[in-house]
Amino acid sequence: MDGTSKTGPVPISAGHTASVAFLDALQDAGVDYIFANFGSDHPGLVEALAEARARGRKLPKVITCPNEMVALTAAQGHAQVSGRAQAVVVHVECGTQSLAGAVHNVDKGRVPVLIFAGASPFTQFGEMQGSRNEFIQWIQDVHDQRGILRGYMRYDAEIRSGRNMRQMVFRALQFAQSDPKGPVYLMGAREVMEEVVPPAATDPADHVPIGPAALPPDAVEALLADLLAARRPLIVTSYLGRNTRAVEQLRRLVGALGIGVLDSVPNAVNLPHDDPMHQGCQWNEPRQNPALAEADLVVVIDSDVPWIPTVSKPREGVRIWHLDVDPLKQQMPVWSIPARRVFRAHAETALAQLNAGLARITPDSGPLDERRAFWTARHAERRAALAQMERPGPEDSITPEYLTARVRALMDERTLILNEGITNYPVICNHIAPTRAGQMLNSGGGSLGWAGGAAIGAKLADPSLTVISMLGDGCYLFSQPSTVHWMARRYGTPFLQIVFNNRGWKAPRFSTLAVHGQGYAAAADDLDVAFDPPPDHAAIAAAAGGAFARKVERASDLPAALEAAMHAVKHEGRAAVLDVWLPHLMA
């Protein structure tokens, strides 16, 4: 061979580098996608990807992400639907910082994801392959790059040699996918990623996630006894439904025993809303929740905020059990509830234990029938009250309740709702009223801008889904819509985005009035939170990604607009944005 071909010189392989080992490890670990924002620290990865494609070697698919935060939200959305960790690649400390609030969301939402960042070369005179050759590499060399994210990670490490690359990747993913799940961070300098290393035989099966924790047998018996003895037992949960199999176990238990279920700040479908034991959702409402007030036994399962004690809480002396994948809330400096029995337990496993224990006994049906009838009647009253709210406002205006009800009418069994409504979180949750596990998600955290990238990730995880992203106008701007809609077109992930446009940030206004209800802010016409004049939200998506775009200001125009937008998504294969005007936040 003379190194030439009919199409030009034959590329010379750099050999089995650390970059090759990294990509192969992701492939062997079952990672489907690398959401990437490449930079000057990634020549080894770019070369390894190009070589793999040229040789037909299978690797995770690369999704080019012009914004790092969108990369991480997309990886989060994929993991929330698929249950599998995906990879994000960013550029040194700058790209690490540009992950922004999405880092908070994957941490607080306990979503597994592997983040890899390059690092500035550590040699400057050509001593090694990958040595510094650009001015920026001196500027981007910082003292503690891992420290930028350390407080949010389950595990962080620097790759110092490609010889143990597979061990490092598999160990990181073991942390990411073990309860409490969450993000992990690896970094490696250019010289390390260029290192030629012998292939290693490390097996990903040697780093499996930690198995689910069960309740001790005596705890199963004691909890069943308490549930049977109570008059008004109540289960409070927030994220049990992240594992859809746990939902069926919960449904079986509460139906058999007549136990009410309260969703507190839910970020998954914990119990279908048409189940008669479902007692609604609580968020920041400034009033005592009646189900909490009436309960004489409360079982908290997988909840970060089961209640807000200054506003709503169980009555004094109520017996409280706490079962949680993360009962210590290790990332929260201040946290407590007055539970007397606390267990680190996997919800599906614990509920299956309770159901199995219940099958071995024959309880008195009379008290159970009474409890079941009580919660069923409360459930029906609540549903009727919600239905009364689903009407247009005065002068053909659009209310959040009416908008959400019209979206619900479009849904089928393959519809996924992404809820980032913020002040409209409760409205969307209550009026979508999901009827199956996995039908609605939110970020699990408090940083805005998740619902755009998450829609892309969800569609990549399951292309058969019809994804509808419902978010406030503030969240829409946070989500980097130009990047989101470019990616949606580039990678064929059409979804419907509905902007609840009240022309600003309503949440800060609510927060201020909750503390200073009689102060100057309460009487002010402007609190510096309004977006006047407002952006043309839909036009941004049209310009960046060819999306169907329409502004809707009247309730009578809403049904036709929704129908046209869904047609664009389902039949034209393009994303759609409806900019729906609600009453102004200062009204």
XYZ file of C-alpha atoms in Angstrom, residues 237-239 261-275 278-285 379 382-383 386-387 389-390 400-405 407-408 411 416-436 438-443 450 468-471 500:
75
model
C -45.768 11.366 47.475
C -43.965 13.515 44.920
C -41.867 11.306 42.669
C -53.177 9.637 48.040
C -52.031 13.267 47.975
C -49.548 14.490 45.361
C -47.279 17.103 46.912
C -45.341 19.109 44.316
C -45.540 16.121 41.959
C -43.015 15.677 39.166
C -44.423 12.400 37.862
C -47.769 10.617 37.683
C -47.786 8.881 41.045
C -51.389 7.691 40.877
C -53.674 8.144 37.850
C -55.961 11.101 38.475
C -59.075 9.099 37.653
C -58.379 6.697 40.521
C -56.463 10.325 44.290
C -56.986 13.424 46.440
C -55.362 16.032 44.245
C -52.135 18.001 44.164
C -50.734 20.576 46.568
C -48.147 23.189 45.609
C -47.768 26.651 47.152
C -51.441 27.248 47.895
C -62.410 12.682 44.848
C -62.851 17.775 43.564
C -63.285 16.590 39.974
C -62.259 21.439 38.523
C -64.655 20.915 35.627
C -63.244 26.110 36.016
C -62.650 24.952 32.420
C -55.115 28.714 31.995
C -57.800 26.205 32.966
C -59.595 26.492 29.623
C -56.317 26.259 27.688
C -55.257 23.138 29.590
C -58.638 21.480 29.116
C -54.997 20.452 25.287
C -56.323 17.486 27.274
C -54.361 13.638 24.097
C -46.455 12.874 26.885
C -46.984 16.178 28.703
C -43.959 18.156 29.880
C -45.134 20.553 32.575
C -43.054 23.685 33.208
C -45.925 26.009 33.947
C -44.371 27.433 37.170
C -47.283 29.517 38.553
C -49.485 27.319 36.352
C -47.923 24.058 37.556
C -51.076 23.209 39.568
C -53.429 24.182 36.747
C -51.652 21.968 34.234
C -51.393 19.095 36.681
C -55.022 19.297 37.792
C -56.638 19.883 34.408
C -54.492 17.578 32.279
C -55.434 15.010 34.954
C -53.163 12.261 33.602
C -54.660 8.795 33.623
C -51.613 6.605 33.108
C -45.481 8.211 32.754
C -47.959 10.498 30.980
C -46.680 13.751 32.534
C -43.262 14.884 33.755
C -41.546 17.979 35.046
C -37.912 18.802 35.702
C -36.083 22.463 30.944
C -46.536 18.480 24.258
C -44.442 20.964 26.192
C -46.489 23.377 28.322
C -44.468 26.216 29.804
C -48.614 30.268 28.711
